[in-house]
Short mmCIF file of N, CA and C in Angstrom, two decimals:
data_model
loop_
_atom_site.label_atom_id
_atom_site.label_comp_id
_atom_site.label_asym_id
_atom_site.label_seq_id
_atom_site.Cartn_x
_atom_site.Cartn_y
_atom_site.Cartn_z
N SER K 18 5.33 -17.04 -11.53
CA SER K 18 5.70 -15.72 -12.32
C SER K 18 4.31 -15.47 -11.29
N LEU K 19 4.41 -14.36 -10.16
CA LEU K 19 3.46 -13.64 -9.76
C LEU K 19 2.60 -13.58 -10.86
N GLY K 20 1.86 -12.95 -11.91
CA GLY K 20 1.63 -12.59 -12.70
C GLY K 20 1.13 -11.91 -12.30
N GLY K 21 -0.11 -11.39 -12.63
CA GLY K 21 -1.49 -10.49 -11.29
C GLY K 21 -1.61 -10.00 -10.26
N ARG K 22 -0.83 -11.18 -9.50
CA ARG K 22 -0.90 -11.68 -7.82
C ARG K 22 0.76 -11.01 -7.67
N TRP K 23 1.11 -9.57 -8.04
CA TRP K 23 2.36 -9.33 -8.12
C TRP K 23 2.34 -8.52 -6.66
N GLY K 24 2.20 -8.63 -5.31
CA GLY K 24 1.85 -8.88 -3.96
C GLY K 24 1.80 -9.87 -3.76
N SER K 25 0.79 -10.47 -3.84
CA SER K 25 0.68 -12.06 -2.83
C SER K 25 1.56 -12.99 -1.89
N ALA K 26 2.96 -12.62 -2.80
CA ALA K 26 3.86 -13.30 -1.83
C ALA K 26 4.46 -12.64 -0.84
N CYS K 27 3.95 -10.87 -0.47
CA CYS K 27 4.67 -10.41 -0.01
C CYS K 27 5.22 -11.24 1.94
N GLY K 28 3.20 -12.27 2.08
CA GLY K 28 3.73 -12.46 3.48
C GLY K 28 4.98 -13.29 3.61
N ARG K 29 5.73 -13.21 2.88
CA ARG K 29 6.83 -15.19 3.34
C ARG K 29 8.13 -13.54 3.41
N SER K 30 8.15 -13.68 5.02
CA SER K 30 8.81 -12.63 5.91
C SER K 30 10.97 -13.21 4.60
N ASP K 31 9.97 -14.59 4.39
CA ASP K 31 12.68 -15.05 4.47
C ASP K 31 12.49 -13.86 2.57
N ARG K 32 11.77 -13.40 2.02
CA ARG K 32 11.63 -12.25 0.86
C ARG K 32 10.93 -11.74 0.98
N LYS K 33 10.84 -10.59 1.88
CA LYS K 33 10.43 -9.56 1.77
C LYS K 33 11.61 -8.81 1.59
N SER K 34 11.94 -8.42 1.56
CA SER K 34 12.74 -7.39 1.45
C SER K 34 13.18 -7.12 -0.18
N PHE K 35 13.32 -8.72 -0.75
CA PHE K 35 13.66 -8.82 -1.59
C PHE K 35 12.22 -8.37 -2.64
N LEU K 36 10.88 -8.89 -2.13
CA LEU K 36 10.12 -8.08 -2.82
C LEU K 36 10.18 -7.15 -3.29
N TRP K 37 9.90 -6.46 -2.17
CA TRP K 37 10.11 -3.98 -1.51
C TRP K 37 10.65 -4.28 -2.80
N LEU K 38 12.53 -4.54 -3.11
CA LEU K 38 13.14 -3.71 -3.61
C LEU K 38 12.96 -4.35 -5.35
N ALA K 39 12.27 -4.81 -5.87
CA ALA K 39 12.00 -5.56 -7.03
C ALA K 39 10.60 -4.88 -7.28
N LEU K 40 9.48 -4.80 -6.19
CA LEU K 40 8.39 -4.11 -6.54
C LEU K 40 8.74 -2.91 -7.34
N LEU K 41 9.93 -2.61 -5.97
CA LEU K 41 10.89 -0.62 -6.56
C LEU K 41 11.29 -0.28 -7.85
N PHE K 42 11.96 -1.88 -8.20
CA PHE K 42 13.34 -1.58 -9.38
C PHE K 42 12.21 -2.20 -10.06
N CYS K 43 11.05 -3.17 -10.33
CA CYS K 43 10.28 -2.98 -11.69
C CYS K 43 9.77 -1.78 -12.00
N SER K 44 8.48 -1.10 -10.68
CA SER K 44 7.73 0.65 -11.34
C SER K 44 9.08 2.10 -11.57
N ASN K 45 9.49 1.57 -11.30
CA ASN K 45 10.49 2.48 -12.25
C ASN K 45 10.94 1.74 -13.44
N SER K 46 11.80 0.60 -13.74
CA SER K 46 11.95 0.15 -15.62
C SER K 46 11.09 -0.37 -15.85
N GLY K 47 9.28 -0.65 -15.61
CA GLY K 47 8.74 -0.61 -16.84
C GLY K 47 8.62 -2.70 -16.82
N ILE K 48 9.61 -3.19 -15.96
CA ILE K 48 9.95 -4.37 -15.90
C ILE K 48 8.41 -5.09 -14.71
N ALA K 49 8.37 -6.23 -15.77
CA ALA K 49 6.50 -7.18 -15.01
C ALA K 49 7.32 -7.80 -13.97
N LEU K 50 7.03 -7.55 -12.91
CA LEU K 50 7.29 -8.29 -11.69
C LEU K 50 7.52 -9.52 -11.45
N GLY K 51 6.67 -10.16 -11.92
CA GLY K 51 6.78 -11.96 -12.76
C GLY K 51 7.63 -12.48 -13.47
N SER K 52 8.79 -11.50 -14.19
CA SER K 52 9.58 -11.78 -13.80
C SER K 52 11.11 -12.23 -13.16
N VAL K 53 11.21 -11.04 -12.98
CA VAL K 53 12.12 -11.13 -11.19
C VAL K 53 11.43 -11.55 -10.10
N VAL K 54 10.14 -12.62 -9.77
CA VAL K 54 9.99 -13.68 -8.52
C VAL K 54 9.73 -14.60 -9.18
N SER K 55 10.77 -15.53 -8.41
CA SER K 55 9.72 -16.98 -8.82
C SER K 55 8.55 -16.86 -7.81
N SER K 56 7.67 -18.27 -8.44
CA SER K 56 6.28 -18.47 -8.41
C SER K 56 6.85 -18.73 -6.77
N HIS K 57 5.31 -18.86 -5.81
CA HIS K 57 5.34 -19.19 -4.34
C HIS K 57 4.94 -19.70 -4.55
N ASP K 58 3.67 -20.57 -3.04
CA ASP K 58 3.45 -21.70 -2.63
C ASP K 58 2.16 -21.10 -2.54
N ARG K 59 0.77 -21.18 -3.95
CA ARG K 59 -0.03 -20.67 -3.97
C ARG K 59 -1.88 -21.14 -2.93
N THR K 60 -0.70 -22.61 -1.93
CA THR K 60 -1.49 -22.73 -1.19
C THR K 60 -2.50 -23.21 0.15
N SER K 61 -0.48 -22.03 0.77
CA SER K 61 -1.12 -21.21 2.21
C SER K 61 -1.93 -20.40 2.22
N MET K 62 -1.69 -20.35 2.77
CA MET K 62 -2.77 -18.75 3.32
C MET K 62 -2.98 -17.72 3.45
N SER K 63 -3.36 -16.83 2.99
CA SER K 63 -2.44 -15.23 1.64
C SER K 63 -2.81 -14.89 3.33
N LYS K 64 -1.60 -13.39 3.04
CA LYS K 64 -2.07 -12.66 4.15
C LYS K 64 -2.81 -11.96 4.62
N PHE K 65 -3.18 -11.94 3.46
CA PHE K 65 -4.38 -10.44 3.11
C PHE K 65 -6.23 -11.33 4.10
N ASP K 66 -6.03 -12.20 4.43
CA ASP K 66 -7.29 -14.14 4.10
C ASP K 66 -6.62 -13.96 5.68
N GLU K 67 -4.94 -14.20 6.35
CA GLU K 67 -5.04 -14.21 7.49
C GLU K 67 -5.16 -13.11 8.17
N MET K 68 -5.00 -11.75 8.36
CA MET K 68 -4.78 -10.73 8.28
C MET K 68 -7.11 -9.91 8.32
N GLY K 69 -7.96 -11.14 7.82
CA GLY K 69 -9.39 -10.71 8.42
C GLY K 69 -10.00 -10.47 7.00
N GLY K 70 -9.76 -10.31 5.42
CA GLY K 70 -9.78 -10.30 5.04
C GLY K 70 -10.04 -8.84 3.49
N HIS K 71 -11.71 -8.57 2.71
CA HIS K 71 -12.17 -7.46 1.95
C HIS K 71 -12.39 -6.26 3.77
N ALA K 72 -13.12 -6.59 4.54
CA ALA K 72 -13.03 -6.38 5.67
C ALA K 72 -12.32 -5.43 6.56
N THR K 73 -11.99 -6.05 6.85
CA THR K 73 -10.29 -4.89 7.62
C THR K 73 -9.69 -4.12 6.66
N PHE K 74 -9.59 -4.65 5.24
CA PHE K 74 -8.86 -3.40 4.40
C PHE K 74 -9.90 -2.99 4.56
N GLU K 75 -10.84 -2.67 4.42
CA GLU K 75 -12.13 -1.84 3.77
C GLU K 75 -12.15 -1.40 5.36
N LYS K 76 -12.45 -1.03 6.31
CA LYS K 76 -12.31 -0.87 7.47
C LYS K 76 -10.72 -0.06 7.86
N LEU K 77 -9.60 0.16 7.39
CA LEU K 77 -8.28 0.43 6.84
C LEU K 77 -8.09 1.73 6.40
N VAL K 78 -8.63 1.53 4.39
CA VAL K 78 -8.81 2.68 4.05
C VAL K 78 -9.84 3.68 4.22
N SER K 79 -11.18 3.16 5.34
CA SER K 79 -12.48 3.70 5.91
C SER K 79 -11.46 4.86 6.47
N HIS K 80 -11.19 4.18 7.75
CA HIS K 80 -10.58 4.87 8.70
C HIS K 80 -9.32 5.89 8.09
N PHE K 81 -9.25 5.91 7.46
CA PHE K 81 -7.97 6.61 7.16
C PHE K 81 -8.45 7.49 5.95
N TYR K 82 -9.26 7.26 5.49
CA TYR K 82 -9.40 8.85 5.26
C TYR K 82 -11.11 9.81 5.64
N ALA K 83 -10.90 9.45 6.78
CA ALA K 83 -12.04 10.26 7.59
C ALA K 83 -10.76 10.92 7.87
N LEU K 84 -9.95 10.48 8.06
CA LEU K 84 -9.03 11.70 8.97
C LEU K 84 -8.19 12.56 7.67
N VAL K 85 -8.04 11.79 6.73
CA VAL K 85 -7.49 13.04 5.32
C VAL K 85 -8.99 13.94 5.05
N ALA K 86 -9.96 13.39 5.06
CA ALA K 86 -10.84 14.72 5.03
C ALA K 86 -10.03 15.48 5.58
N ILE K 87 -10.02 15.96 7.08
CA ILE K 87 -9.72 16.47 7.99
C ILE K 87 -8.28 17.25 8.49
N ASP K 88 -7.61 16.65 6.99
CA ASP K 88 -6.26 16.36 7.48
C ASP K 88 -5.42 18.36 6.65
N PRO K 89 -5.26 19.00 7.86
CA PRO K 89 -4.91 20.60 6.89
C PRO K 89 -3.89 20.97 6.08
N ILE K 90 -3.24 19.32 6.09
CA ILE K 90 -1.45 19.29 4.82
C ILE K 90 -2.15 17.82 4.22
N LEU K 91 -2.93 16.47 3.88
CA LEU K 91 -3.19 15.82 3.63
C LEU K 91 -4.36 16.65 1.44
N ARG K 92 -5.36 16.87 3.45
CA ARG K 92 -6.75 16.98 2.03
C ARG K 92 -6.25 18.01 0.69
N PRO K 93 -5.85 19.20 0.57
CA PRO K 93 -5.06 19.99 -0.14
C PRO K 93 -4.58 18.89 -2.01
N MET K 94 -4.00 17.80 -1.81
CA MET K 94 -3.88 17.53 -1.70
C MET K 94 -4.59 16.03 -2.76
N TYR K 95 -6.01 15.78 -2.48
CA TYR K 95 -6.63 14.61 -3.14
C TYR K 95 -7.98 16.47 -3.73
N PRO K 96 -7.61 15.80 -5.39
CA PRO K 96 -8.74 16.72 -6.04
C PRO K 96 -10.49 15.89 -5.45
N ASP K 97 -11.77 17.11 -5.30
CA ASP K 97 -12.28 16.86 -4.25
C ASP K 97 -13.36 15.72 -5.40
N GLU K 98 -13.62 15.92 -6.98
CA GLU K 98 -14.45 14.97 -8.05
C GLU K 98 -13.19 13.50 -7.78
N ASP K 99 -11.81 13.76 -7.50
CA ASP K 99 -11.09 12.14 -7.01
C ASP K 99 -11.19 11.29 -5.74
N PHE K 100 -11.12 12.64 -4.61
CA PHE K 100 -11.53 12.24 -3.52
C PHE K 100 -11.34 9.76 -2.59
N LYS K 101 -12.72 10.32 -2.70
CA LYS K 101 -13.32 8.52 -3.03
C LYS K 101 -13.08 7.64 -3.72
N GLY K 102 -12.23 8.00 -5.15
CA GLY K 102 -11.48 7.87 -6.38
C GLY K 102 -10.23 6.29 -5.34
N ALA K 103 -9.16 7.94 -5.23
CA ALA K 103 -8.55 7.33 -4.45
C ALA K 103 -7.95 6.79 -3.01
N ALA K 104 -9.38 6.18 -2.82
CA ALA K 104 -9.52 5.54 -1.60
C ALA K 104 -9.91 4.55 -2.04
N GLU K 105 -10.97 3.70 -3.24
CA GLU K 105 -10.69 3.02 -3.83
C GLU K 105 -9.56 2.22 -4.37
N ARG K 106 -8.72 3.08 -5.44
CA ARG K 106 -7.64 2.81 -5.70
C ARG K 106 -6.92 2.12 -4.52
N LEU K 107 -6.52 2.51 -3.54
CA LEU K 107 -5.47 2.34 -2.24
C LEU K 107 -6.59 0.75 -1.67
N LEU K 108 -7.75 0.32 -1.56
CA LEU K 108 -8.25 0.15 -0.80
C LEU K 108 -7.67 -1.23 -1.77
N MET K 109 -7.87 -1.62 -3.17
CA MET K 109 -7.38 -2.78 -4.36
C MET K 109 -5.71 -2.41 -4.34
N PHE K 110 -5.39 -1.60 -3.97
CA PHE K 110 -4.12 -2.04 -4.23
C PHE K 110 -4.07 -3.47 -3.22
N LEU K 111 -3.63 -2.02 -2.16
CA LEU K 111 -3.33 -3.61 -0.07
C LEU K 111 -4.39 -4.65 -0.74
N GLU K 112 -5.60 -4.53 -0.68
CA GLU K 112 -5.61 -5.95 -1.06
C GLU K 112 -5.22 -7.17 -2.25
N GLN K 113 -5.06 -6.36 -3.48
CA GLN K 113 -4.40 -7.32 -4.35
C GLN K 113 -2.59 -7.29 -3.48
N TYR K 114 -1.54 -6.12 -3.08
CA TYR K 114 -0.45 -6.69 -2.60
C TYR K 114 -0.34 -7.63 -1.78
N TRP K 115 -1.23 -8.12 -0.80
CA TRP K 115 -0.85 -8.87 1.08
C TRP K 115 -1.76 -9.79 0.80
N GLY K 116 -2.41 -9.88 -1.02
CA GLY K 116 -2.79 -11.62 -1.25
C GLY K 116 -3.97 -11.80 -2.12
N GLY K 117 -4.63 -10.59 -2.03
CA GLY K 117 -6.77 -10.41 -1.91
C GLY K 117 -6.66 -10.49 -3.99
N PRO K 118 -8.19 -10.32 -3.60
CA PRO K 118 -9.10 -10.13 -5.34
C PRO K 118 -7.15 -9.36 -6.34
N THR K 119 -7.11 -9.55 -7.36
CA THR K 119 -6.56 -8.71 -8.28
C THR K 119 -7.46 -7.69 -8.65
N THR K 120 -8.26 -6.75 -8.08
CA THR K 120 -8.96 -5.88 -8.65
C THR K 120 -7.63 -5.45 -9.32
N TYR K 121 -6.91 -4.22 -7.93
CA TYR K 121 -6.46 -3.27 -9.05
C TYR K 121 -5.20 -3.62 -10.02
N GLY K 122 -4.42 -4.56 -10.19
CA GLY K 122 -4.20 -5.23 -11.52
C GLY K 122 -4.90 -5.02 -12.80
N GLU K 123 -6.46 -5.17 -12.77
CA GLU K 123 -6.55 -5.12 -14.53
C GLU K 123 -7.30 -4.33 -13.93
N LYS K 124 -7.59 -3.61 -12.72
CA LYS K 124 -8.36 -2.48 -14.21
C LYS K 124 -6.94 -1.29 -14.32
N ARG K 125 -5.41 -1.50 -13.56
CA ARG K 125 -4.84 -0.40 -13.12
C ARG K 125 -3.49 -0.98 -13.33
N GLY K 126 -3.41 -2.54 -14.05
CA GLY K 126 -2.06 -2.46 -14.88
C GLY K 126 -1.82 -2.65 -13.55
N HIS K 127 0.19 -2.25 -13.46
CA HIS K 127 1.35 -2.14 -11.94
C HIS K 127 1.25 -1.95 -11.57
N PRO K 128 1.56 -1.27 -10.06
CA PRO K 128 1.66 -0.21 -9.49
C PRO K 128 1.71 1.10 -9.69
N ARG K 129 3.73 0.72 -10.19
CA ARG K 129 4.51 2.27 -10.18
C ARG K 129 3.95 3.07 -8.99
N LEU K 130 4.10 2.69 -7.93
CA LEU K 130 3.68 3.88 -6.60
C LEU K 130 3.88 5.09 -7.02
N ARG K 131 6.16 4.78 -7.56
CA ARG K 131 6.33 5.68 -7.37
C ARG K 131 5.81 6.81 -8.75
N MET K 132 5.75 6.64 -9.38
CA MET K 132 6.01 6.66 -11.65
C MET K 132 4.01 8.06 -10.38
N ARG K 133 3.59 7.09 -9.84
CA ARG K 133 2.15 6.82 -10.18
C ARG K 133 0.72 8.72 -9.28
N HIS K 134 3.04 8.92 -8.04
CA HIS K 134 2.74 9.66 -6.69
C HIS K 134 4.10 10.67 -7.34
N ALA K 135 4.41 10.98 -8.48
CA ALA K 135 5.27 11.65 -9.07
C ALA K 135 4.98 13.00 -9.31
N LEU K 136 3.46 13.20 -9.13
CA LEU K 136 2.66 14.56 -9.82
C LEU K 136 2.54 14.83 -8.37
N PHE K 137 3.29 14.16 -7.49
CA PHE K 137 2.35 15.55 -6.28
C PHE K 137 3.38 15.48 -5.11
N SER K 138 3.80 16.36 -5.09
CA SER K 138 4.73 17.14 -3.38
C SER K 138 4.75 16.86 -2.50
N ILE K 139 5.61 15.84 -2.53
CA ILE K 139 5.61 14.33 -1.35
C ILE K 139 6.88 14.87 -0.40
N GLY K 140 6.39 16.07 0.03
CA GLY K 140 8.22 15.75 1.61
C GLY K 140 7.23 14.64 2.12
N GLU K 141 8.38 15.16 3.57
CA GLU K 141 8.56 14.62 5.06
C GLU K 141 7.23 14.72 5.55
N VAL K 142 6.94 16.61 5.68
CA VAL K 142 6.16 16.68 6.82
C VAL K 142 5.06 15.62 5.72
N GLU K 143 4.63 16.12 4.38
CA GLU K 143 3.89 14.59 3.63
C GLU K 143 3.70 13.50 4.33
N ARG K 144 5.27 12.19 3.90
CA ARG K 144 4.74 11.50 4.60
C ARG K 144 4.78 11.17 5.39
N ASP K 145 5.41 12.49 6.98
CA ASP K 145 5.01 12.10 8.43
C ASP K 145 3.39 12.38 8.55
N ALA K 146 2.09 13.38 7.86
CA ALA K 146 1.64 13.27 8.02
C ALA K 146 0.51 12.12 7.15
N TRP K 147 1.20 11.96 6.56
CA TRP K 147 0.41 10.58 6.19
C TRP K 147 0.61 9.47 7.48
N LEU K 148 1.77 9.11 7.61
CA LEU K 148 2.24 7.75 8.50
C LEU K 148 0.97 8.27 9.51
N ARG K 149 0.57 9.35 9.94
CA ARG K 149 -0.46 9.50 11.82
C ARG K 149 -1.35 9.09 11.36
N ASN K 150 -2.13 9.27 9.87
CA ASN K 150 -3.71 9.31 10.22
C ASN K 150 -3.17 7.63 10.23
N MET K 151 -2.44 7.21 9.33
CA MET K 151 -2.66 6.19 8.82
C MET K 151 -1.52 4.25 10.41
N ARG K 152 -1.34 5.12 10.79
CA ARG K 152 -1.24 4.87 12.13
C ARG K 152 -2.25 5.26 13.13
N SER K 153 -3.06 5.98 13.15
CA SER K 153 -4.40 5.72 13.27
C SER K 153 -5.41 4.95 13.41
N ALA K 154 -5.16 4.51 11.00
CA ALA K 154 -6.25 3.82 10.72
C ALA K 154 -5.99 1.77 11.30
N VAL K 155 -4.38 1.68 11.38
CA VAL K 155 -4.14 0.60 11.75
C VAL K 155 -4.53 0.55 13.14
N ASP K 156 -4.16 0.82 13.83
CA ASP K 156 -4.34 1.17 15.23
C ASP K 156 -6.09 0.74 15.54
N GLU K 157 -6.98 0.72 14.47
CA GLU K 157 -8.00 0.31 14.63
C GLU K 157 -8.52 -0.42 14.69
N LEU K 158 -7.61 -1.56 13.45
CA LEU K 158 -7.32 -2.54 13.27
C LEU K 158 -8.17 -3.96 13.98
N THR K 159 -8.46 -4.95 13.54
CA THR K 159 -8.56 -6.10 14.98
C THR K 159 -7.72 -7.55 14.56
N MET K 160 -6.10 -7.30 14.29
CA MET K 160 -5.46 -8.46 14.36
C MET K 160 -4.87 -8.97 15.03
N SER K 161 -3.54 -9.90 14.77
CA SER K 161 -3.17 -10.25 15.81
C SER K 161 -1.35 -8.79 15.93
N GLU K 162 -0.50 -8.72 16.81
CA GLU K 162 0.03 -7.78 17.18
C GLU K 162 1.04 -8.04 15.78
N ASP K 163 1.31 -9.23 15.55
CA ASP K 163 2.54 -9.65 14.10
C ASP K 163 1.72 -8.54 13.51
N LEU K 164 0.42 -9.74 13.14
CA LEU K 164 0.55 -8.81 11.46
C LEU K 164 0.54 -7.42 11.96
N LYS K 165 0.01 -6.53 13.27
CA LYS K 165 0.19 -5.58 12.66
C LYS K 165 1.10 -4.53 12.69
N ALA K 166 2.27 -5.29 13.71
CA ALA K 166 3.39 -5.08 13.01
C ALA K 166 4.15 -4.82 11.55
N GLU K 167 4.11 -6.22 10.99
CA GLU K 167 4.15 -6.64 8.97
C GLU K 167 3.43 -4.96 8.63
N LEU K 168 2.23 -4.96 8.48
CA LEU K 168 1.46 -4.61 7.81
C LEU K 168 1.84 -3.12 7.75
N TRP K 169 2.24 -2.84 9.27
CA TRP K 169 3.16 -1.02 9.81
C TRP K 169 4.49 -1.31 8.76
N ASN K 170 5.11 -2.30 8.29
CA ASN K 170 6.42 -2.21 8.90
C ASN K 170 6.20 -1.42 6.65
N TYR K 171 5.41 -2.49 5.98
CA TYR K 171 4.61 -2.44 5.28
C TYR K 171 5.02 -1.26 4.79
N LEU K 172 4.00 -0.57 5.41
CA LEU K 172 3.64 0.87 5.56
C LEU K 172 4.95 2.05 5.23
N LEU K 173 5.44 1.79 5.97
CA LEU K 173 6.71 2.62 6.82
C LEU K 173 7.71 2.27 5.86
N MET K 174 7.73 1.05 4.58
CA MET K 174 8.38 1.55 3.57
C MET K 174 7.54 1.99 2.55
N ALA K 175 6.82 2.12 2.31
CA ALA K 175 5.92 3.00 0.55
C ALA K 175 5.43 3.58 1.26
N ALA K 176 5.77 5.04 2.29
CA ALA K 176 5.38 6.18 2.89
C ALA K 176 7.11 6.84 2.13
N ASP K 177 7.45 6.18 3.22
CA ASP K 177 9.61 6.06 2.45
C ASP K 177 9.11 6.40 1.19
N ALA K 178 8.96 5.54 0.31
CA ALA K 178 9.73 5.08 -0.80
C ALA K 178 8.84 6.40 -1.70
N MET K 179 7.97 6.89 -1.89
CA MET K 179 6.92 7.91 -2.19
C MET K 179 7.21 9.64 -1.84
N VAL K 180 8.17 9.32 -1.17
CA VAL K 180 8.94 11.55 -0.49
C VAL K 180 9.26 11.56 -1.93
N ASN K 181 8.95 12.13 -2.72
CA ASN K 181 10.03 12.53 -4.30
C ASN K 181 10.80 14.26 -3.35
N GLN K 182 10.74 14.82 -2.20
CA GLN K 182 11.99 16.51 -2.71
C GLN K 182 12.30 16.69 -1.07
N PRO K 183 13.22 16.91 -1.98
CA PRO K 183 14.50 17.56 -0.79
C PRO K 183 14.33 17.40 0.76
N ARG K 184 14.79 17.86 1.81
CA ARG K 184 15.37 18.19 2.70
C ARG K 184 14.70 19.08 3.17
#
């Protein structure tokens, strides 16, 4: 079972699509992801480490939220009193998803991303603004192009999954 490290297997390219679908299914149904996905070899280096660890994800989130702070589409979606908290949650989530510390799960439980974003009106315009800012942040990272592509593909899938408004 993946237990508290629900995302640490994401780096296994032969299982990535399955894991993404399992994460979405479990997020919406309340089923623990560990009951759906079998355990994996934890002796291999995690994607979190391959990507540069905490410093990389901190840089990604800092760059992203610096852009969100001035984005006319996204900034109104973040209450002033929770702007910093949103950045902290994204950092914890991404670190755990890619095989780093399990802080997100310990503090917040299962991610249930769609449920947590259901309060916000997210259409194609909001998704595209989010992706534009995140693309800029990803482009600034120092890592192999293969790892950047893997990260970007995940972010594309996640952004598409958060859309909750009709076209």
